[in-house]
């Protein structure tokens, strides 16, 4: 391509910035707006188009640079939403699912450069990218076989018996004051793309409430989803209005 080290660094800086922005901010918004499955379908399809552009215009520096930088958008979204999809549909504990996903991901990432180099040796510079675009399309087809599982797993039950609602425990460590707990809950809810958080009504009052921020207040301030506060005394007496 004729790029020096500084130019190459700028290209991948732009790519990395887009990866970070869309992994942290873009992916959660898309997931909340369209759901995991539809977000992944669209993201993989657009990523395939980008890789196809690279395959066709591999020897055109301007097109190649633009496509590489733009690819950061789809890689960022994929990193976050695919991880969430794995965690959502997995039937095993989260650490095991995460480890298995990481193994497959990084084994593939490690082998890809070697395999691509060998393909170029025996074919030409365009072939690895054509194969990459094809694999992304194949990924959409494979993902579609789990569509029902994704939709079912991320659906928030609304009018079902509480005994039938699946639950997963997750311990958040690192805070000893109520406000910090609320902020940690909000951060975790935002991270996993929660649609609603259900908490009990504040129980501490008096001097304690004056000296410490309310967990529910901090949760409401920082969470990007609905907050449902349940008062246990009303739930026990059956006097809550629906």
JSON list of C-alpha atoms in Angstrom, two decimals:
[
{"chain": "A", "resi": 1, "resn": "UNK", "atom": "CA", "xyz": [0.00, 0.00, 0.00]},
{"chain": "A", "resi": 2, "resn": "UNK", "atom": "CA", "xyz": [2.94, 2.29, 0.45]},
{"chain": "A", "resi": 3, "resn": "UNK", "atom": "CA", "xyz": [1.90, 3.50, 3.94]},
{"chain": "A", "resi": 4, "resn": "UNK", "atom": "CA", "xyz": [4.59, 4.41, 6.44]},
{"chain": "A", "resi": 5, "resn": "UNK", "atom": "CA", "xyz": [4.42, 3.49, 10.12]},
{"chain": "A", "resi": 6, "resn": "UNK", "atom": "CA", "xyz": [2.73, 6.74, 11.16]},
{"chain": "A", "resi": 7, "resn": "UNK", "atom": "CA", "xyz": [0.01, 6.46, 8.51]},
{"chain": "A", "resi": 8, "resn": "UNK", "atom": "CA", "xyz": [-0.61, 2.82, 9.36]},
{"chain": "A", "resi": 9, "resn": "UNK", "atom": "CA", "xyz": [-0.83, 3.76, 13.03]},
{"chain": "A", "resi": 10, "resn": "UNK", "atom": "CA", "xyz": [-3.41, 6.45, 12.25]},
{"chain": "A", "resi": 11, "resn": "UNK", "atom": "CA", "xyz": [-5.51, 3.96, 10.29]},
{"chain": "A", "resi": 12, "resn": "UNK", "atom": "CA", "xyz": [-5.68, 1.51, 13.17]},
{"chain": "A", "resi": 13, "resn": "UNK", "atom": "CA", "xyz": [-6.17, 4.30, 15.69]},
{"chain": "A", "resi": 14, "resn": "UNK", "atom": "CA", "xyz": [-9.30, 5.31, 13.81]},
{"chain": "A", "resi": 15, "resn": "UNK", "atom": "CA", "xyz": [-10.34, 1.67, 13.64]},
{"chain": "A", "resi": 16, "resn": "UNK", "atom": "CA", "xyz": [-9.72, 1.20, 17.38]},
{"chain": "A", "resi": 17, "resn": "UNK", "atom": "CA", "xyz": [-11.63, 4.34, 18.35]},
{"chain": "A", "resi": 18, "resn": "UNK", "atom": "CA", "xyz": [-14.70, 3.13, 16.46]},
{"chain": "A", "resi": 19, "resn": "UNK", "atom": "CA", "xyz": [-14.37, -0.34, 18.02]},
{"chain": "A", "resi": 20, "resn": "UNK", "atom": "CA", "xyz": [-14.35, 1.20, 21.51]},
{"chain": "A", "resi": 21, "resn": "UNK", "atom": "CA", "xyz": [-17.22, 3.65, 20.89]},
{"chain": "A", "resi": 22, "resn": "UNK", "atom": "CA", "xyz": [-19.55, 1.09, 19.35]},
{"chain": "A", "resi": 23, "resn": "UNK", "atom": "CA", "xyz": [-18.64, -1.66, 21.83]},
{"chain": "A", "resi": 24, "resn": "UNK", "atom": "CA", "xyz": [-19.38, 0.56, 24.84]},
{"chain": "A", "resi": 25, "resn": "UNK", "atom": "CA", "xyz": [-22.16, 2.86, 23.60]},
{"chain": "A", "resi": 26, "resn": "UNK", "atom": "CA", "xyz": [-23.46, 1.74, 20.22]},
{"chain": "A", "resi": 27, "resn": "UNK", "atom": "CA", "xyz": [-23.97, -1.96, 20.90]},
{"chain": "A", "resi": 28, "resn": "UNK", "atom": "CA", "xyz": [-26.07, -1.56, 24.10]},
{"chain": "A", "resi": 29, "resn": "UNK", "atom": "CA", "xyz": [-28.31, 1.01, 22.39]},
{"chain": "A", "resi": 30, "resn": "UNK", "atom": "CA", "xyz": [-28.80, -1.21, 19.32]},
{"chain": "A", "resi": 31, "resn": "UNK", "atom": "CA", "xyz": [-29.50, -4.21, 21.53]},
{"chain": "A", "resi": 32, "resn": "UNK", "atom": "CA", "xyz": [-32.15, -2.33, 23.51]},
{"chain": "A", "resi": 33, "resn": "UNK", "atom": "CA", "xyz": [-33.68, -0.90, 20.35]},
{"chain": "A", "resi": 34, "resn": "UNK", "atom": "CA", "xyz": [-33.75, -3.98, 18.11]},
{"chain": "A", "resi": 35, "resn": "UNK", "atom": "CA", "xyz": [-32.92, -6.98, 20.30]},
{"chain": "A", "resi": 36, "resn": "UNK", "atom": "CA", "xyz": [-29.91, -9.27, 20.20]},
{"chain": "A", "resi": 37, "resn": "UNK", "atom": "CA", "xyz": [-30.88, -11.36, 17.18]},
{"chain": "A", "resi": 38, "resn": "UNK", "atom": "CA", "xyz": [-31.82, -8.55, 14.79]},
{"chain": "A", "resi": 39, "resn": "UNK", "atom": "CA", "xyz": [-28.80, -6.50, 15.82]},
{"chain": "A", "resi": 40, "resn": "UNK", "atom": "CA", "xyz": [-26.48, -9.40, 15.06]},
{"chain": "A", "resi": 41, "resn": "UNK", "atom": "CA", "xyz": [-28.14, -10.16, 11.71]},
{"chain": "A", "resi": 42, "resn": "UNK", "atom": "CA", "xyz": [-27.77, -6.57, 10.51]},
{"chain": "A", "resi": 43, "resn": "UNK", "atom": "CA", "xyz": [-24.29, -6.16, 11.94]},
{"chain": "A", "resi": 44, "resn": "UNK", "atom": "CA", "xyz": [-22.95, -9.34, 10.33]},
{"chain": "A", "resi": 45, "resn": "UNK", "atom": "CA", "xyz": [-24.55, -8.44, 6.99]},
{"chain": "A", "resi": 46, "resn": "UNK", "atom": "CA", "xyz": [-23.01, -4.95, 6.95]},
{"chain": "A", "resi": 47, "resn": "UNK", "atom": "CA", "xyz": [-19.68, -6.37, 8.09]},
{"chain": "A", "resi": 48, "resn": "UNK", "atom": "CA", "xyz": [-19.82, -8.86, 5.19]},
{"chain": "A", "resi": 49, "resn": "UNK", "atom": "CA", "xyz": [-20.42, -6.01, 2.75]},
{"chain": "A", "resi": 50, "resn": "UNK", "atom": "CA", "xyz": [-17.42, -4.13, 4.17]},
{"chain": "A", "resi": 51, "resn": "UNK", "atom": "CA", "xyz": [-15.15, -7.17, 3.87]},
{"chain": "A", "resi": 52, "resn": "UNK", "atom": "CA", "xyz": [-16.42, -7.71, 0.31]},
{"chain": "A", "resi": 53, "resn": "UNK", "atom": "CA", "xyz": [-15.43, -4.12, -0.52]},
{"chain": "A", "resi": 54, "resn": "UNK", "atom": "CA", "xyz": [-11.95, -4.86, 0.83]},
{"chain": "A", "resi": 55, "resn": "UNK", "atom": "CA", "xyz": [-11.81, -8.04, -1.26]},
{"chain": "A", "resi": 56, "resn": "UNK", "atom": "CA", "xyz": [-12.69, -6.22, -4.48]},
{"chain": "A", "resi": 57, "resn": "UNK", "atom": "CA", "xyz": [-10.53, -3.13, -3.96]},
{"chain": "A", "resi": 58, "resn": "UNK", "atom": "CA", "xyz": [-7.64, -4.65, -2.01]},
{"chain": "A", "resi": 59, "resn": "UNK", "atom": "CA", "xyz": [-5.05, -2.82, -4.10]},
{"chain": "A", "resi": 60, "resn": "UNK", "atom": "CA", "xyz": [-6.75, 0.60, -3.86]},
{"chain": "A", "resi": 61, "resn": "UNK", "atom": "CA", "xyz": [-5.30, 2.32, -0.75]},
{"chain": "A", "resi": 62, "resn": "UNK", "atom": "CA", "xyz": [-8.04, 4.94, -0.28]},
{"chain": "A", "resi": 63, "resn": "UNK", "atom": "CA", "xyz": [-10.88, 2.40, -0.43]},
{"chain": "A", "resi": 64, "resn": "UNK", "atom": "CA", "xyz": [-8.98, -0.10, 1.70]},
{"chain": "A", "resi": 65, "resn": "UNK", "atom": "CA", "xyz": [-8.22, 2.47, 4.42]},
{"chain": "A", "resi": 66, "resn": "UNK", "atom": "CA", "xyz": [-11.81, 3.68, 4.59]},
{"chain": "A", "resi": 67, "resn": "UNK", "atom": "CA", "xyz": [-13.16, 0.12, 4.73]},
{"chain": "A", "resi": 68, "resn": "UNK", "atom": "CA", "xyz": [-10.73, -0.92, 7.47]},
{"chain": "A", "resi": 69, "resn": "UNK", "atom": "CA", "xyz": [-11.67, 2.07, 9.62]},
{"chain": "A", "resi": 70, "resn": "UNK", "atom": "CA", "xyz": [-15.42, 1.55, 9.07]},
{"chain": "A", "resi": 71, "resn": "UNK", "atom": "CA", "xyz": [-15.03, -2.13, 9.97]},
{"chain": "A", "resi": 72, "resn": "UNK", "atom": "CA", "xyz": [-14.30, -0.97, 13.51]},
{"chain": "A", "resi": 73, "resn": "UNK", "atom": "CA", "xyz": [-18.00, -0.16, 13.89]},
{"chain": "A", "resi": 74, "resn": "UNK", "atom": "CA", "xyz": [-19.11, -3.69, 13.16]},
{"chain": "A", "resi": 75, "resn": "UNK", "atom": "CA", "xyz": [-16.33, -5.33, 15.16]},
{"chain": "A", "resi": 76, "resn": "UNK", "atom": "CA", "xyz": [-17.19, -3.19, 18.19]},
{"chain": "A", "resi": 77, "resn": "UNK", "atom": "CA", "xyz": [-20.88, -4.09, 17.99]},
{"chain": "A", "resi": 78, "resn": "UNK", "atom": "CA", "xyz": [-20.06, -7.73, 17.40]},
{"chain": "A", "resi": 79, "resn": "UNK", "atom": "CA", "xyz": [-17.70, -7.93, 20.39]},
{"chain": "A", "resi": 80, "resn": "UNK", "atom": "CA", "xyz": [-20.39, -6.75, 22.79]},
{"chain": "A", "resi": 81, "resn": "UNK", "atom": "CA", "xyz": [-23.58, -8.23, 21.36]},
{"chain": "A", "resi": 82, "resn": "UNK", "atom": "CA", "xyz": [-22.14, -11.65, 20.52]},
{"chain": "A", "resi": 83, "resn": "UNK", "atom": "CA", "xyz": [-20.78, -11.93, 24.07]},
{"chain": "A", "resi": 84, "resn": "UNK", "atom": "CA", "xyz": [-24.22, -11.00, 25.40]},
{"chain": "A", "resi": 85, "resn": "UNK", "atom": "CA", "xyz": [-25.87, -13.55, 23.11]},
{"chain": "A", "resi": 86, "resn": "UNK", "atom": "CA", "xyz": [-23.57, -16.30, 24.36]},
{"chain": "A", "resi": 87, "resn": "UNK", "atom": "CA", "xyz": [-24.32, -15.40, 27.97]},
{"chain": "A", "resi": 88, "resn": "UNK", "atom": "CA", "xyz": [-28.06, -15.18, 27.28]},
{"chain": "A", "resi": 89, "resn": "UNK", "atom": "CA", "xyz": [-28.66, -18.54, 25.62]},
{"chain": "A", "resi": 90, "resn": "UNK", "atom": "CA", "xyz": [-26.05, -20.61, 27.42]},
{"chain": "A", "resi": 91, "resn": "UNK", "atom": "CA", "xyz": [-27.37, -23.47, 29.56]},
{"chain": "A", "resi": 92, "resn": "UNK", "atom": "CA", "xyz": [-24.18, -23.57, 31.67]},
{"chain": "A", "resi": 93, "resn": "UNK", "atom": "CA", "xyz": [-22.80, -21.15, 34.24]},
{"chain": "A", "resi": 94, "resn": "UNK", "atom": "CA", "xyz": [-21.62, -17.79, 32.94]},
{"chain": "A", "resi": 95, "resn": "UNK", "atom": "CA", "xyz": [-17.88, -18.35, 33.66]},
{"chain": "A", "resi": 96, "resn": "UNK", "atom": "CA", "xyz": [-17.94, -21.62, 31.70]},
{"chain": "A", "resi": 97, "resn": "UNK", "atom": "CA", "xyz": [-19.84, -20.06, 28.79]},
{"chain": "A", "resi": 98, "resn": "UNK", "atom": "CA", "xyz": [-17.48, -17.08, 28.76]},
{"chain": "A", "resi": 99, "resn": "UNK", "atom": "CA", "xyz": [-14.39, -19.31, 28.81]},
{"chain": "A", "resi": 100, "resn": "UNK", "atom": "CA", "xyz": [-15.71, -21.49, 25.96]},
{"chain": "A", "resi": 101, "resn": "UNK", "atom": "CA", "xyz": [-16.57, -18.44, 23.87]},
{"chain": "A", "resi": 102, "resn": "UNK", "atom": "CA", "xyz": [-13.18, -16.88, 24.56]},
{"chain": "A", "resi": 103, "resn": "UNK", "atom": "CA", "xyz": [-11.42, -20.10, 23.54]},
{"chain": "A", "resi": 104, "resn": "UNK", "atom": "CA", "xyz": [-13.22, -20.29, 20.19]},
{"chain": "A", "resi": 105, "resn": "UNK", "atom": "CA", "xyz": [-12.79, -16.58, 19.56]},
{"chain": "A", "resi": 106, "resn": "UNK", "atom": "CA", "xyz": [-9.08, -16.33, 20.24]},
{"chain": "A", "resi": 107, "resn": "UNK", "atom": "CA", "xyz": [-8.17, -19.64, 18.60]},
{"chain": "A", "resi": 108, "resn": "UNK", "atom": "CA", "xyz": [-9.84, -18.36, 15.45]},
{"chain": "A", "resi": 109, "resn": "UNK", "atom": "CA", "xyz": [-8.14, -14.98, 15.78]},
{"chain": "A", "resi": 110, "resn": "UNK", "atom": "CA", "xyz": [-4.77, -16.64, 16.21]},
{"chain": "A", "resi": 111, "resn": "UNK", "atom": "CA", "xyz": [-5.08, -19.01, 13.24]},
{"chain": "A", "resi": 112, "resn": "UNK", "atom": "CA", "xyz": [-6.63, -16.50, 10.81]},
{"chain": "A", "resi": 113, "resn": "UNK", "atom": "CA", "xyz": [-3.44, -14.53, 9.94]},
{"chain": "A", "resi": 114, "resn": "UNK", "atom": "CA", "xyz": [-1.48, -17.74, 9.29]},
{"chain": "A", "resi": 115, "resn": "UNK", "atom": "CA", "xyz": [-4.22, -19.26, 7.12]},
{"chain": "A", "resi": 116, "resn": "UNK", "atom": "CA", "xyz": [-4.75, -15.97, 5.25]},
{"chain": "A", "resi": 117, "resn": "UNK", "atom": "CA", "xyz": [-1.02, -15.78, 4.49]},
{"chain": "A", "resi": 118, "resn": "UNK", "atom": "CA", "xyz": [-1.00, -19.30, 3.09]},
{"chain": "A", "resi": 119, "resn": "UNK", "atom": "CA", "xyz": [-4.06, -18.54, 0.95]},
{"chain": "A", "resi": 120, "resn": "UNK", "atom": "CA", "xyz": [-2.32, -15.51, -0.53]},
{"chain": "A", "resi": 121, "resn": "UNK", "atom": "CA", "xyz": [0.75, -17.65, -1.33]},
{"chain": "A", "resi": 122, "resn": "UNK", "atom": "CA", "xyz": [-1.28, -20.21, -3.24]},
{"chain": "A", "resi": 123, "resn": "UNK", "atom": "CA", "xyz": [-3.95, -17.93, -4.74]},
{"chain": "A", "resi": 124, "resn": "UNK", "atom": "CA", "xyz": [-3.91, -14.12, -4.62]},
{"chain": "A", "resi": 125, "resn": "UNK", "atom": "CA", "xyz": [-4.40, -11.15, -2.28]},
{"chain": "A", "resi": 126, "resn": "UNK", "atom": "CA", "xyz": [-8.17, -11.01, -2.76]},
{"chain": "A", "resi": 127, "resn": "UNK", "atom": "CA", "xyz": [-9.12, -14.59, -1.85]},
{"chain": "A", "resi": 128, "resn": "UNK", "atom": "CA", "xyz": [-8.84, -14.41, 1.99]},
{"chain": "A", "resi": 129, "resn": "UNK", "atom": "CA", "xyz": [-11.24, -11.45, 2.05]},
{"chain": "A", "resi": 130, "resn": "UNK", "atom": "CA", "xyz": [-13.74, -13.15, -0.24]},
{"chain": "A", "resi": 131, "resn": "UNK", "atom": "CA", "xyz": [-13.67, -16.14, 2.09]},
{"chain": "A", "resi": 132, "resn": "UNK", "atom": "CA", "xyz": [-14.09, -13.82, 5.09]},
{"chain": "A", "resi": 133, "resn": "UNK", "atom": "CA", "xyz": [-17.18, -12.22, 3.56]},
{"chain": "A", "resi": 134, "resn": "UNK", "atom": "CA", "xyz": [-18.61, -15.66, 2.82]},
{"chain": "A", "resi": 135, "resn": "UNK", "atom": "CA", "xyz": [-17.98, -16.87, 6.36]},
{"chain": "A", "resi": 136, "resn": "UNK", "atom": "CA", "xyz": [-19.87, -13.85, 7.74]},
{"chain": "A", "resi": 137, "resn": "UNK", "atom": "CA", "xyz": [-22.88, -14.72, 5.56]},
{"chain": "A", "resi": 138, "resn": "UNK", "atom": "CA", "xyz": [-22.61, -18.31, 6.75]},
{"chain": "A", "resi": 139, "resn": "UNK", "atom": "CA", "xyz": [-22.56, -16.98, 10.32]},
{"chain": "A", "resi": 140, "resn": "UNK", "atom": "CA", "xyz": [-25.93, -15.29, 9.73]},
{"chain": "A", "resi": 141, "resn": "UNK", "atom": "CA", "xyz": [-27.41, -18.60, 8.55]},
{"chain": "A", "resi": 142, "resn": "UNK", "atom": "CA", "xyz": [-26.04, -20.45, 11.57]},
{"chain": "A", "resi": 143, "resn": "UNK", "atom": "CA", "xyz": [-27.27, -17.73, 13.93]},
{"chain": "A", "resi": 144, "resn": "UNK", "atom": "CA", "xyz": [-30.77, -17.99, 12.49]},
{"chain": "A", "resi": 145, "resn": "UNK", "atom": "CA", "xyz": [-31.01, -21.56, 13.81]},
{"chain": "A", "resi": 146, "resn": "UNK", "atom": "CA", "xyz": [-30.88, -20.13, 17.34]},
{"chain": "A", "resi": 147, "resn": "UNK", "atom": "CA", "xyz": [-33.27, -17.24, 16.69]},
{"chain": "A", "resi": 148, "resn": "UNK", "atom": "CA", "xyz": [-36.05, -18.60, 18.88]},
{"chain": "A", "resi": 149, "resn": "UNK", "atom": "CA", "xyz": [-33.65, -19.22, 21.75]},
{"chain": "A", "resi": 150, "resn": "UNK", "atom": "CA", "xyz": [-32.35, -15.65, 21.62]},
{"chain": "A", "resi": 151, "resn": "UNK", "atom": "CA", "xyz": [-35.81, -14.10, 21.45]},
{"chain": "A", "resi": 152, "resn": "UNK", "atom": "CA", "xyz": [-37.10, -16.29, 24.28]},
{"chain": "A", "resi": 153, "resn": "UNK", "atom": "CA", "xyz": [-34.07, -15.71, 26.52]},
{"chain": "A", "resi": 154, "resn": "UNK", "atom": "CA", "xyz": [-34.14, -11.90, 26.29]},
{"chain": "A", "resi": 155, "resn": "UNK", "atom": "CA", "xyz": [-37.92, -11.54, 26.61]},
{"chain": "A", "resi": 156, "resn": "UNK", "atom": "CA", "xyz": [-38.97, -9.96, 29.91]},
{"chain": "A", "resi": 157, "resn": "UNK", "atom": "CA", "xyz": [-41.90, -11.89, 31.43]},
{"chain": "A", "resi": 158, "resn": "UNK", "atom": "CA", "xyz": [-44.85, -9.60, 32.17]},
{"chain": "A", "resi": 159, "resn": "UNK", "atom": "CA", "xyz": [-47.84, -11.53, 33.45]},
{"chain": "A", "resi": 160, "resn": "UNK", "atom": "CA", "xyz": [-46.60, -14.93, 34.56]},
{"chain": "A", "resi": 161, "resn": "UNK", "atom": "CA", "xyz": [-46.44, -16.76, 37.82]},
{"chain": "A", "resi": 162, "resn": "UNK", "atom": "CA", "xyz": [-43.30, -15.72, 39.77]},
{"chain": "A", "resi": 163, "resn": "UNK", "atom": "CA", "xyz": [-42.43, -19.38, 40.32]},
{"chain": "A", "resi": 164, "resn": "UNK", "atom": "CA", "xyz": [-42.05, -19.83, 36.55]},
{"chain": "A", "resi": 165, "resn": "UNK", "atom": "CA", "xyz": [-39.59, -16.97, 36.01]},
{"chain": "A", "resi": 166, "resn": "UNK", "atom": "CA", "xyz": [-35.97, -18.20, 35.57]},
{"chain": "A", "resi": 167, "resn": "UNK", "atom": "CA", "xyz": [-33.40, -16.37, 37.67]},
{"chain": "A", "resi": 168, "resn": "UNK", "atom": "CA", "xyz": [-29.61, -16.16, 37.72]},
{"chain": "A", "resi": 169, "resn": "UNK", "atom": "CA", "xyz": [-27.67, -14.89, 40.75]},
{"chain": "A", "resi": 170, "resn": "UNK", "atom": "CA", "xyz": [-24.83, -12.40, 40.34]},
{"chain": "A", "resi": 171, "resn": "UNK", "atom": "CA", "xyz": [-22.91, -10.91, 43.26]},
{"chain": "A", "resi": 172, "resn": "UNK", "atom": "CA", "xyz": [-21.65, -7.32, 42.87]},
{"chain": "A", "resi": 173, "resn": "UNK", "atom": "CA", "xyz": [-18.70, -6.57, 45.14]},
{"chain": "A", "resi": 174, "resn": "UNK", "atom": "CA", "xyz": [-16.88, -3.35, 45.98]},
{"chain": "A", "resi": 175, "resn": "UNK", "atom": "CA", "xyz": [-19.24, -0.96, 47.77]},
{"chain": "A", "resi": 176, "resn": "UNK", "atom": "CA", "xyz": [-20.28, -0.53, 51.40]},
{"chain": "A", "resi": 177, "resn": "UNK", "atom": "CA", "xyz": [-22.66, 2.42, 51.08]},
{"chain": "A", "resi": 178, "resn": "UNK", "atom": "CA", "xyz": [-26.18, 2.45, 49.65]},
{"chain": "A", "resi": 179, "resn": "UNK", "atom": "CA", "xyz": [-25.52, 5.01, 46.92]},
{"chain": "A", "resi": 180, "resn": "UNK", "atom": "CA", "xyz": [-22.56, 3.01, 45.63]},
{"chain": "A", "resi": 181, "resn": "UNK", "atom": "CA", "xyz": [-24.72, -0.11, 45.52]},
{"chain": "A", "resi": 182, "resn": "UNK", "atom": "CA", "xyz": [-27.28, 1.72, 43.40]},
{"chain": "A", "resi": 183, "resn": "UNK", "atom": "CA", "xyz": [-24.63, 2.94, 40.99]},
{"chain": "A", "resi": 184, "resn": "UNK", "atom": "CA", "xyz": [-23.10, -0.55, 40.71]},
{"chain": "A", "resi": 185, "resn": "UNK", "atom": "CA", "xyz": [-26.52, -2.05, 39.99]},
{"chain": "A", "resi": 186, "resn": "UNK", "atom": "CA", "xyz": [-27.14, 0.59, 37.31]},
{"chain": "A", "resi": 187, "resn": "UNK", "atom": "CA", "xyz": [-23.75, -0.05, 35.72]},
{"chain": "A", "resi": 188, "resn": "UNK", "atom": "CA", "xyz": [-24.37, -3.80, 35.64]},
{"chain": "A", "resi": 189, "resn": "UNK", "atom": "CA", "xyz": [-27.89, -3.34, 34.24]},
{"chain": "A", "resi": 190, "resn": "UNK", "atom": "CA", "xyz": [-26.56, -1.05, 31.50]},
{"chain": "A", "resi": 191, "resn": "UNK", "atom": "CA", "xyz": [-23.76, -3.47, 30.72]},
{"chain": "A", "resi": 192, "resn": "UNK", "atom": "CA", "xyz": [-26.04, -6.46, 30.16]},
{"chain": "A", "resi": 193, "resn": "UNK", "atom": "CA", "xyz": [-28.74, -4.43, 28.40]},
{"chain": "A", "resi": 194, "resn": "UNK", "atom": "CA", "xyz": [-31.43, -4.96, 31.06]},
{"chain": "A", "resi": 195, "resn": "UNK", "atom": "CA", "xyz": [-34.89, -3.68, 30.19]},
{"chain": "A", "resi": 196, "resn": "UNK", "atom": "CA", "xyz": [-36.21, -3.38, 33.74]},
{"chain": "A", "resi": 197, "resn": "UNK", "atom": "CA", "xyz": [-34.74, -3.53, 37.26]},
{"chain": "A", "resi": 198, "resn": "UNK", "atom": "CA", "xyz": [-37.01, -4.60, 40.15]},
{"chain": "A", "resi": 199, "resn": "UNK", "atom": "CA", "xyz": [-35.97, -3.53, 43.66]},
{"chain": "A", "resi": 200, "resn": "UNK", "atom": "CA", "xyz": [-37.56, -3.29, 47.09]},
{"chain": "A", "resi": 201, "resn": "UNK", "atom": "CA", "xyz": [-38.60, 0.04, 48.58]},
{"chain": "A", "resi": 202, "resn": "UNK", "atom": "CA", "xyz": [-35.89, 1.85, 50.62]},
{"chain": "A", "resi": 203, "resn": "UNK", "atom": "CA", "xyz": [-35.81, 0.52, 54.18]},
{"chain": "A", "resi": 204, "resn": "UNK", "atom": "CA", "xyz": [-33.25, 2.80, 55.84]},
{"chain": "A", "resi": 205, "resn": "UNK", "atom": "CA", "xyz": [-34.31, 6.20, 57.15]},
{"chain": "A", "resi": 206, "resn": "UNK", "atom": "CA", "xyz": [-33.55, 8.81, 59.77]},
{"chain": "A", "resi": 207, "resn": "UNK", "atom": "CA", "xyz": [-29.89, 9.74, 60.24]},
{"chain": "A", "resi": 208, "resn": "UNK", "atom": "CA", "xyz": [-28.76, 6.87, 58.02]},
{"chain": "A", "resi": 209, "resn": "UNK", "atom": "CA", "xyz": [-30.75, 8.24, 55.10]},
{"chain": "A", "resi": 210, "resn": "UNK", "atom": "CA", "xyz": [-29.35, 11.73, 55.67]},
{"chain": "A", "resi": 211, "resn": "UNK", "atom": "CA", "xyz": [-25.74, 10.53, 55.70]},
{"chain": "A", "resi": 212, "resn": "UNK", "atom": "CA", "xyz": [-25.94, 8.13, 52.76]},
{"chain": "A", "resi": 213, "resn": "UNK", "atom": "CA", "xyz": [-27.37, 8.45, 49.25]},
{"chain": "A", "resi": 214, "resn": "UNK", "atom": "CA", "xyz": [-30.33, 6.20, 48.47]},
{"chain": "A", "resi": 215, "resn": "UNK", "atom": "CA", "xyz": [-29.55, 3.11, 46.42]},
{"chain": "A", "resi": 216, "resn": "UNK", "atom": "CA", "xyz": [-32.86, 3.44, 44.56]},
{"chain": "A", "resi": 217, "resn": "UNK", "atom": "CA", "xyz": [-32.20, 7.13, 43.83]},
{"chain": "A", "resi": 218, "resn": "UNK", "atom": "CA", "xyz": [-28.72, 6.44, 42.44]},
{"chain": "A", "resi": 219, "resn": "UNK", "atom": "CA", "xyz": [-30.06, 3.48, 40.48]},
{"chain": "A", "resi": 220, "resn": "UNK", "atom": "CA", "xyz": [-32.75, 5.70, 38.93]},
{"chain": "A", "resi": 221, "resn": "UNK", "atom": "CA", "xyz": [-30.18, 8.39, 38.08]},
{"chain": "A", "resi": 222, "resn": "UNK", "atom": "CA", "xyz": [-27.72, 6.11, 36.30]},
{"chain": "A", "resi": 223, "resn": "UNK", "atom": "CA", "xyz": [-29.72, 3.19, 34.87]},
{"chain": "A", "resi": 224, "resn": "UNK", "atom": "CA", "xyz": [-30.78, 3.30, 31.23]},
{"chain": "A", "resi": 225, "resn": "UNK", "atom": "CA", "xyz": [-33.86, 1.13, 31.72]},
{"chain": "A", "resi": 226, "resn": "UNK", "atom": "CA", "xyz": [-37.15, 1.09, 33.64]},
{"chain": "A", "resi": 227, "resn": "UNK", "atom": "CA", "xyz": [-37.01, 0.86, 37.45]},
{"chain": "A", "resi": 228, "resn": "UNK", "atom": "CA", "xyz": [-39.80, -0.96, 39.33]},
{"chain": "A", "resi": 229, "resn": "UNK", "atom": "CA", "xyz": [-39.86, -0.37, 43.10]},
{"chain": "A", "resi": 230, "resn": "UNK", "atom": "CA", "xyz": [-41.86, -2.94, 45.07]},
{"chain": "A", "resi": 231, "resn": "UNK", "atom": "CA", "xyz": [-43.04, -2.29, 48.64]},
{"chain": "A", "resi": 232, "resn": "UNK", "atom": "CA", "xyz": [-42.92, -5.66, 50.44]},
{"chain": "A", "resi": 233, "resn": "UNK", "atom": "CA", "xyz": [-45.59, -4.77, 53.02]},
{"chain": "A", "resi": 234, "resn": "UNK", "atom": "CA", "xyz": [-48.15, -4.05, 50.31]},
{"chain": "A", "resi": 235, "resn": "UNK", "atom": "CA", "xyz": [-47.21, -7.19, 48.40]},
{"chain": "A", "resi": 236, "resn": "UNK", "atom": "CA", "xyz": [-47.74, -9.33, 51.55]},
{"chain": "A", "resi": 237, "resn": "UNK", "atom": "CA", "xyz": [-51.12, -7.82, 52.40]},
{"chain": "A", "resi": 238, "resn": "UNK", "atom": "CA", "xyz": [-52.35, -7.91, 48.83]},
{"chain": "A", "resi": 239, "resn": "UNK", "atom": "CA", "xyz": [-53.38, -4.24, 48.98]},
{"chain": "A", "resi": 240, "resn": "UNK", "atom": "CA", "xyz": [-51.27, -3.13, 46.00]},
{"chain": "A", "resi": 241, "resn": "UNK", "atom": "CA", "xyz": [-53.30, -1.82, 43.07]},
{"chain": "A", "resi": 242, "resn": "UNK", "atom": "CA", "xyz": [-52.71, -3.27, 39.62]}
]
